[in-house]
Short mmCIF file of C-alpha atoms and ligand atoms in Angstrom, two decimals:
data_model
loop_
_atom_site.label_atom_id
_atom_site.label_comp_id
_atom_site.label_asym_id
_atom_site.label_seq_id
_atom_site.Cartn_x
_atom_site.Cartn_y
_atom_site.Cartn_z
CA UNK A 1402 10.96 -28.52 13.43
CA UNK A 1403 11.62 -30.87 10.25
CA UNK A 1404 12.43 -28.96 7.18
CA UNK A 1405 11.93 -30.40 3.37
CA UNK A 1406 15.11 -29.95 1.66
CA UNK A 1407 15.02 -27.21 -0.52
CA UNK A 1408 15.35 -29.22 -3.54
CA UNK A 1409 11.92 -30.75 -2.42
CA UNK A 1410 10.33 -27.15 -2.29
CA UNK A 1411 11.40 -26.53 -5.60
CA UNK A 1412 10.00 -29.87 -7.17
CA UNK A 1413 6.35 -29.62 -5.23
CA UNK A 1414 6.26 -26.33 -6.56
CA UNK A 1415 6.89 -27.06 -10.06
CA UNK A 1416 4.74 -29.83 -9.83
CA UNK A 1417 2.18 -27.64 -8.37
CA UNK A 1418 1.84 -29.80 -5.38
CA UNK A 1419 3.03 -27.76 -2.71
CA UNK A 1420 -0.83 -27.64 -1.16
CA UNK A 1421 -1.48 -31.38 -0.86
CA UNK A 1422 1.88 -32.52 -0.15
CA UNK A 1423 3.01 -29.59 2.28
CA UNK A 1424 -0.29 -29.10 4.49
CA UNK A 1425 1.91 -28.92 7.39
CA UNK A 1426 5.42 -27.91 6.56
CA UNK A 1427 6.57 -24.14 6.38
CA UNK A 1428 8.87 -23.71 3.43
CA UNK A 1429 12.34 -23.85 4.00
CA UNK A 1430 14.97 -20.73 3.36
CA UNK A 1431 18.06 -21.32 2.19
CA UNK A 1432 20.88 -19.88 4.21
CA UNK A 1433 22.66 -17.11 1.78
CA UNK A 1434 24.43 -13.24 1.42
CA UNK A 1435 21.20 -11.89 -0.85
CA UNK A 1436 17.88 -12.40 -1.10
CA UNK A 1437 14.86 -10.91 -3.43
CA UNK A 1438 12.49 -10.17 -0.74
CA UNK A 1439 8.92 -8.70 -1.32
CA UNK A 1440 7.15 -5.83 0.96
CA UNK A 1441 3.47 -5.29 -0.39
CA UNK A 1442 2.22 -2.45 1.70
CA UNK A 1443 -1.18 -1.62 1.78
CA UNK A 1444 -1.44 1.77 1.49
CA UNK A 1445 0.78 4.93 1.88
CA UNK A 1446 -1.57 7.81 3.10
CA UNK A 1447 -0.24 8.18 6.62
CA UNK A 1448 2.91 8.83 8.60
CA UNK A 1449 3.06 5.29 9.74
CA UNK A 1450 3.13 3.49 7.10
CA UNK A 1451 5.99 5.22 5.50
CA UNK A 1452 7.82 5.41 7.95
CA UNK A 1453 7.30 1.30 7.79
CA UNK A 1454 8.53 1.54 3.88
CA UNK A 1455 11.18 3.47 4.89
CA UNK A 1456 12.07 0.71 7.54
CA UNK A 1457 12.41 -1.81 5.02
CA UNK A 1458 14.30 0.14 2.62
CA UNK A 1459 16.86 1.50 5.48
CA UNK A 1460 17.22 -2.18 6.50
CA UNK A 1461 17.59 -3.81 2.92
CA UNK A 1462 21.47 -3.25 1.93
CA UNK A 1463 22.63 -4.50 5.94
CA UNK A 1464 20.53 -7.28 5.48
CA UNK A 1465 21.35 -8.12 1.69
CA UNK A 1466 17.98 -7.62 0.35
CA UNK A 1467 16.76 -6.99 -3.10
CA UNK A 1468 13.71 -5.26 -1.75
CA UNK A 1469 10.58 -5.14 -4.21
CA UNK A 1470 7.84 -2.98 -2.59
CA UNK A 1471 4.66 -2.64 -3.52
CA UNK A 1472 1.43 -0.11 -2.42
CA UNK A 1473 -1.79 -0.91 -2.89
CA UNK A 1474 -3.07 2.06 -2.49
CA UNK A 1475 -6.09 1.09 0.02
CA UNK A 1476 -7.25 -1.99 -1.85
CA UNK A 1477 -7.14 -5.58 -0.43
CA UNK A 1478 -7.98 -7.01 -3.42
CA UNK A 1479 -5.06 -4.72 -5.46
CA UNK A 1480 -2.45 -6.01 -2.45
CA UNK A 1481 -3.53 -9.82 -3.16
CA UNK A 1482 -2.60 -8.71 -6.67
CA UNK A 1483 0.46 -7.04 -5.65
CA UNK A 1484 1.35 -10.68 -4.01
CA UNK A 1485 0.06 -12.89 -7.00
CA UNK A 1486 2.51 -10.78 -9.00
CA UNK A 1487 5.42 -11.32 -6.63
CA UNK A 1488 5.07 -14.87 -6.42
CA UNK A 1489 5.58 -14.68 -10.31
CA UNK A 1490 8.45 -12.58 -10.09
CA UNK A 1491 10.24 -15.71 -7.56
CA UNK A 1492 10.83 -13.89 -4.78
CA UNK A 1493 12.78 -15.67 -1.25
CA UNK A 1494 10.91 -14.27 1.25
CA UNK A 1495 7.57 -12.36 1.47
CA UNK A 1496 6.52 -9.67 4.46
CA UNK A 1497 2.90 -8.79 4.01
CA UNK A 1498 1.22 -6.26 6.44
CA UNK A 1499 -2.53 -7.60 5.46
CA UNK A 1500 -4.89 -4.93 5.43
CA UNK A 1501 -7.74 -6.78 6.24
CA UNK A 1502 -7.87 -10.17 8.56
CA UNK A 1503 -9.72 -12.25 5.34
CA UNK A 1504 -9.07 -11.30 1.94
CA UNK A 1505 -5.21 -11.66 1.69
CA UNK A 1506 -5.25 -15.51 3.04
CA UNK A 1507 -5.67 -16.78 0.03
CA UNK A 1508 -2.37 -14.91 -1.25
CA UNK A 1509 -0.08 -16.34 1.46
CA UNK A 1510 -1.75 -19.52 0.80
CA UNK A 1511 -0.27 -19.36 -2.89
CA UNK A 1512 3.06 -17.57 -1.57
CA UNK A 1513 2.79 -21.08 0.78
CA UNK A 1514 2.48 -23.46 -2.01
CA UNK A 1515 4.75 -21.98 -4.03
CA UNK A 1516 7.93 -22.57 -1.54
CA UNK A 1517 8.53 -18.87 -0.74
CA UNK A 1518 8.25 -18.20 3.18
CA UNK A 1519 6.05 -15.80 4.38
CA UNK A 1520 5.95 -13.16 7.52
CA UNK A 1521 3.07 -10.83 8.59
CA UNK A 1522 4.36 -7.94 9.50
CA UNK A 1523 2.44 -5.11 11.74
CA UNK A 1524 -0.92 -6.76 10.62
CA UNK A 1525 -2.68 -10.48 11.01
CA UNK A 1526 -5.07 -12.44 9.17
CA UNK A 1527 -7.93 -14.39 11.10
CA UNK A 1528 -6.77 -16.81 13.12
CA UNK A 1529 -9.50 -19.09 12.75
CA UNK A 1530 -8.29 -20.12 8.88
CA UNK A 1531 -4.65 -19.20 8.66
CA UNK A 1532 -2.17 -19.83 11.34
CA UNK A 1533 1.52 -19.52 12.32
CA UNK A 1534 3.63 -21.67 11.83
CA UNK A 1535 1.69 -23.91 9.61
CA UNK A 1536 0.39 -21.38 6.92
CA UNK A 1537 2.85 -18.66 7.35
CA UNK A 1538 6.05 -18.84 9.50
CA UNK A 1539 5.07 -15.75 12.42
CA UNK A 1540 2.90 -12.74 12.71
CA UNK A 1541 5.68 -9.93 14.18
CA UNK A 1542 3.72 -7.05 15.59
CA UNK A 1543 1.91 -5.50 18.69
CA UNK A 1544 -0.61 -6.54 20.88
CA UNK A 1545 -3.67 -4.37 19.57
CA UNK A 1546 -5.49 -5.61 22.68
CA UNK A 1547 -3.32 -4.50 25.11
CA UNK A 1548 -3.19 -0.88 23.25
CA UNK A 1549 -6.89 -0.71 23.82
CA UNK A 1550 -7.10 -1.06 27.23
CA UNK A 1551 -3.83 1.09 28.01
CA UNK A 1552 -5.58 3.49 26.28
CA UNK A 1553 -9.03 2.69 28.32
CA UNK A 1554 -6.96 2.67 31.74
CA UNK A 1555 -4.93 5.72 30.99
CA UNK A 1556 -8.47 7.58 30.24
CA UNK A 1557 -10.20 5.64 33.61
CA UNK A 1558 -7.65 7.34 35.41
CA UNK A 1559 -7.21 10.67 34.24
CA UNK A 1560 -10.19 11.98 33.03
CA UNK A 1561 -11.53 14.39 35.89
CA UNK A 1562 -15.37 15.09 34.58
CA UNK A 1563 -18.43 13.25 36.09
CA UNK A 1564 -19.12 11.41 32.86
CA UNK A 1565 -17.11 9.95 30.38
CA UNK A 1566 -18.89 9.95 27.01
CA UNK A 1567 -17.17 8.51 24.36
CA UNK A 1568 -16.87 8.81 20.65
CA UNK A 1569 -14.62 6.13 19.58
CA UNK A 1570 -13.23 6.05 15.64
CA UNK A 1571 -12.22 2.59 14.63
CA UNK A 1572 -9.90 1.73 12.24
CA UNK A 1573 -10.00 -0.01 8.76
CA UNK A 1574 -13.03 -2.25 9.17
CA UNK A 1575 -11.48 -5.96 8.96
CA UNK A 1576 -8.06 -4.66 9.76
CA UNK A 1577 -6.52 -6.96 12.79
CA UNK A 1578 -5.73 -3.35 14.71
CA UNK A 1579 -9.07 -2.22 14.16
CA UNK A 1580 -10.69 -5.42 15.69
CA UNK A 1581 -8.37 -6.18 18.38
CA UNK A 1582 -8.12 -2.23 19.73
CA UNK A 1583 -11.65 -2.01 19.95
CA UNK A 1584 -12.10 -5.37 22.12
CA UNK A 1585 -9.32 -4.09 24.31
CA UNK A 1586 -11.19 -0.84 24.98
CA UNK A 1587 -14.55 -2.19 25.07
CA UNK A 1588 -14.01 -4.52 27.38
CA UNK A 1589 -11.80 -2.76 29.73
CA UNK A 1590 -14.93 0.34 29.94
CA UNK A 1591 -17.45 -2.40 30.39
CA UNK A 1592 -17.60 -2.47 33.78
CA UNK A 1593 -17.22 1.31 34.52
CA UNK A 1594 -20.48 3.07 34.80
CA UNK A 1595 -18.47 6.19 34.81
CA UNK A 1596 -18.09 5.79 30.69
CA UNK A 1597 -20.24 5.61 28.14
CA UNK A 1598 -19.20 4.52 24.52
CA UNK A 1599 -22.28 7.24 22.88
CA UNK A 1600 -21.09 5.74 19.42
CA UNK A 1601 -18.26 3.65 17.53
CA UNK A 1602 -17.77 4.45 13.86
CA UNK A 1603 -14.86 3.93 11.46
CA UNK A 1604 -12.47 6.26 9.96
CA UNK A 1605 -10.42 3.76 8.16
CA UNK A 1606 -7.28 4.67 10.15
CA UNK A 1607 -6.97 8.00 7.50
CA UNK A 1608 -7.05 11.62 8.86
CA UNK A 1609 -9.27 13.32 6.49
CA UNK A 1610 -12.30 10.24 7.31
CA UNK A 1611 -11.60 10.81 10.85
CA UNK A 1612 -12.25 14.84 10.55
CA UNK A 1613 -15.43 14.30 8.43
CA UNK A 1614 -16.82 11.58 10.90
CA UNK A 1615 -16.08 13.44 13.87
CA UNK A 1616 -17.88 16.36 11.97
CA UNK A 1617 -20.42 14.45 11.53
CA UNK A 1618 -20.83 12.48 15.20
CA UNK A 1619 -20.56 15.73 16.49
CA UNK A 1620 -23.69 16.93 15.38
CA UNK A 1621 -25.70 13.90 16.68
CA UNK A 1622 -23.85 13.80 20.09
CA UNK A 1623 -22.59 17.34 21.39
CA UNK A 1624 -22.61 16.05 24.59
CA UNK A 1625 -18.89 13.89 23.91
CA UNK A 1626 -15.93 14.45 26.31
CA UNK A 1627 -13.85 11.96 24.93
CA UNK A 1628 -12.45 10.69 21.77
CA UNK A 1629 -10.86 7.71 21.68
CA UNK A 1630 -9.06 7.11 18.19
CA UNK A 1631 -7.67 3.67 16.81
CA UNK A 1632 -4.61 5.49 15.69
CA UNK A 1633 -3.35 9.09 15.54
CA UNK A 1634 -4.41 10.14 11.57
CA UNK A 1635 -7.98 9.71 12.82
CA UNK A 1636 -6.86 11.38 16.49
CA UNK A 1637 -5.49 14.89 14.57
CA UNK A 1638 -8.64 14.80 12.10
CA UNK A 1639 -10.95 14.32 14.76
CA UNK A 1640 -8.71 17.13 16.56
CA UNK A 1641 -9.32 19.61 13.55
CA UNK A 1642 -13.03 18.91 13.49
CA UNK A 1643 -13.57 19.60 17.01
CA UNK A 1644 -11.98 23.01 16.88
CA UNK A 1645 -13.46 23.93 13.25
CA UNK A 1646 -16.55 23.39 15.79
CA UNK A 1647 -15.12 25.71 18.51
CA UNK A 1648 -14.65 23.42 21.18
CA UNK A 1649 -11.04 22.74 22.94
CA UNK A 1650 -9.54 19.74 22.78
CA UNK A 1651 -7.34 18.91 25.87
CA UNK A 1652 -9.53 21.47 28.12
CA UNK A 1653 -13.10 20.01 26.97
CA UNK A 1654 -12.28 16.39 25.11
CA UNK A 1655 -9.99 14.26 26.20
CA UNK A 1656 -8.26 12.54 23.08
CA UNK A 1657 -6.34 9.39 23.54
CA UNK A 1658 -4.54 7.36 20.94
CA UNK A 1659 -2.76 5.06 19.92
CA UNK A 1660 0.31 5.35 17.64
CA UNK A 1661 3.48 7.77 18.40
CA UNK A 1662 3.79 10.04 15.64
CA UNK A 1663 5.51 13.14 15.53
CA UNK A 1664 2.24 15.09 15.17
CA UNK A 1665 0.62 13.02 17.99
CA UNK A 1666 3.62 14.16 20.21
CA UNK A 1667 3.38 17.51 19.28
CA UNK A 1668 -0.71 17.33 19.66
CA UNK A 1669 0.80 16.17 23.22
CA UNK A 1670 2.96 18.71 24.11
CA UNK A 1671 0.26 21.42 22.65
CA UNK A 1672 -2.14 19.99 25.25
CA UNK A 1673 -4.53 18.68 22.94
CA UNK A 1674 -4.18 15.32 23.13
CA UNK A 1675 -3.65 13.40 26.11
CA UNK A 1676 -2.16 10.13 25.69
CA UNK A 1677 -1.08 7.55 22.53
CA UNK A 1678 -0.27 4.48 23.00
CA UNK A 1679 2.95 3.64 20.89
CA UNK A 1680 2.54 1.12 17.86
CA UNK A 1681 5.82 1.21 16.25
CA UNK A 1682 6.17 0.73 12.48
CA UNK A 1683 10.03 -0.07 12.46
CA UNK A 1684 9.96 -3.23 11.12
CA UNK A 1685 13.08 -3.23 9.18
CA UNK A 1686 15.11 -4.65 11.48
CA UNK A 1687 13.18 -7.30 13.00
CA UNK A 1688 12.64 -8.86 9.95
CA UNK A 1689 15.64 -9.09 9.07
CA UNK A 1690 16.87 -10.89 12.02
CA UNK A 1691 13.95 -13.16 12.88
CA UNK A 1692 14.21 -14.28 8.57
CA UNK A 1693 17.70 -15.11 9.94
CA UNK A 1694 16.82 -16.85 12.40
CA UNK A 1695 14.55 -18.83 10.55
CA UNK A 1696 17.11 -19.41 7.74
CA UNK A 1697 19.80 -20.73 10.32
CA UNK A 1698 16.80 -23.09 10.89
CA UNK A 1699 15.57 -22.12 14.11
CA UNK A 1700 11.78 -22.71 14.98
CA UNK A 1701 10.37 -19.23 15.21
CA UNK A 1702 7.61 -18.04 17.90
CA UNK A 1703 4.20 -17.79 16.44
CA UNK A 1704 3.97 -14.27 17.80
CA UNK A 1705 7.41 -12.50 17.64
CA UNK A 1706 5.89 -9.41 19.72
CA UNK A 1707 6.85 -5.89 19.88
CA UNK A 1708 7.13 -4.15 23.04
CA UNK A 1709 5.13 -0.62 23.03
CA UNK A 1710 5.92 2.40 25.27
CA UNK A 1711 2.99 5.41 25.76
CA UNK A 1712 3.48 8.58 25.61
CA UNK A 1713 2.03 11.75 27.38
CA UNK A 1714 2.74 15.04 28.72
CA UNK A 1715 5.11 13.51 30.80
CA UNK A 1716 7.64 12.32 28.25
CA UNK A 1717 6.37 13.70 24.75
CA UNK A 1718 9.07 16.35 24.27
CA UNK A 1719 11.85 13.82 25.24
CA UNK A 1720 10.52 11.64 22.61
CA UNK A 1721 9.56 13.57 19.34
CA UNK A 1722 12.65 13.90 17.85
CA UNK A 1723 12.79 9.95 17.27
CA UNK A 1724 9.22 10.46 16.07
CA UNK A 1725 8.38 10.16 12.05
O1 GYE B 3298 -1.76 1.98 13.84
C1 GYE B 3298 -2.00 2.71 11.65
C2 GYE B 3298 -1.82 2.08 10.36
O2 GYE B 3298 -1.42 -1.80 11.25
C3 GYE B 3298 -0.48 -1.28 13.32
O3 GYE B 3298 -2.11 0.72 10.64
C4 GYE B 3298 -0.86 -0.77 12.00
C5 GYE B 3298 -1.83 0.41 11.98
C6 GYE B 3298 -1.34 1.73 12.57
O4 GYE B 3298 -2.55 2.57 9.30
O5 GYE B 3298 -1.58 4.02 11.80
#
């Protein structure tokens, strides 16, 4: 791929051109032994996401990053803020897990324009109005699809009752995960009269919501065997309700997930939980090397893709001490 000289970044910035005269050029990185490199995370009220801070900050010295990090706390509109304020500060290099597919395109739009590289990490943004390698240099991350229906074919085949019905507990509504696990599970149960999906409600990926909407769904369908959760938090909340409401979760629900934490794996080896689906949130290194890449000025994929492993009762105990 062509690159501006970095000189030209600098002057289309400053000129505040970078929109009109850049349309289709990523911004160049210069090739060099530090960098001031911004992480706006979006919120910090589960296991995986720290563990993700943690990733960067483990990975910044090796890689000779000034790391800012940010948390917004929940709030798209605070993370675009959190971005905005980055871009002012001149940061090299931006990785921005998006919480939600729309709201944060504007902010790598402006990261864009104003010559500073940018990677999605862990999360996208809708593909329809921002894309790799033309807005943004690559989206590194899982396949949420694929998650879904591993976690749909792992239930097809193990659950031994007459009729699956299904209580499934979305993630943060807008949130690339959320959308993308719920097509791969809804369309892998389509065609299998076996399972029903009774009802589909979000828990916004958080423990506590996942315990009071299982409490909740519950009552209106007593009937459920299964619980299929868009990530672990909502898995163990959705755990706690179910016993708080005396039933037995392994023995009468089946509750498959996706994730890998070390409560997950221990939810595992406990029996209550059947399966999760591993998302991993080490993205320390990987960033580092594929901004390396891209600095040596190598074309990067659009999709540098993480690999995910599943764990059950099978392999949980070998596993948790890696676990966060
Ligand atoms: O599954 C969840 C977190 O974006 C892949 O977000 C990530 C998801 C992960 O809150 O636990």
């Amino acid at each position: 791929m062509k690159r501006r000289s970095l000189l030209g970044a600098t002057a289309f910035a400053v000129l505040g051109l970078g929109s009109l005269v850049q349309a289709q050029d990523l911004p160049p990185l210069e090739q060099k032994d530090s960098y001031t490199v911004g992480f706006a995370q979006s919120e910090s009220n589960n296991p995986w996401r720290i563990a993700e801070t943690k990733s960067f900050q483990d990975t910044a010295a090796s890689c000779g990053w000034n790391l800012i990090v940010t948390d917004a706390g929940g709030s798209a509109a605070k993370q675009v803020a959190d971005v905005d304020s980055m871009i002012a500060q001149g940061i090299d290099v931006l990785f921005l897990p998006p919480r939600e597919e729309s709201p944060l395109i504007p902010a790598v739009m402006r990261a864009k324009a104003a010559g500073i590289p940018v990677f999605l990490v862990d999360r996208s943004v809708d593909p329809n109005v921002a894309q790799a390698g033309r807005d943004y240099v690559a989206f590194l991350g899982s396949d949420f699809v694929d998650q879904g229906r591993r976690a749909a074919e792992y239930m097809m085949e193990n659950f031994e009752g007459e009729q699956g019905l299904i209580i499934q507990l979305e993630g943060t509504t807008g949130s690339s995960p959320a959308n993308d696990r719920k097509r791969g599970f809804d369309e892998a149960v389509a065609g299998n009269d076996k399972f029903q999906i009774l009802e589909s409600r979000t828990g916004d990926f958080a423990r506590d919501e996942g315990r009071r909407v299982m409490e909740t769904l519950l009552q209106a369908h007593p009937d459920v065997n299964i619980v299929y959760a868009h990530n672990d938090e909502m898995a163990i909340g959705a755990i706690q309700a179910l016993e708080a409401a005396g039933r037995t979760p392994g023995q009468d629900v089946m509750v498959v997930s996706i994730d890998g934490t070390r409560d997950a794996l221990q939810a595992i080896i406990d029996g209550k939980m059947a399966v999760t689906v591993e998302s991993s949130p080490f993205f320390g290194p990987l960033s580092c090397e594929t901004m390396k890449r891209y600095a040596a000025g190598e074309t990067i994929e659009p999709w540098v893709k993480v690999e995910d492993r599943i764990f059950t009762a099978e392999n949980a105990a070998e596993h948790i001490d890696e676990a966060y």
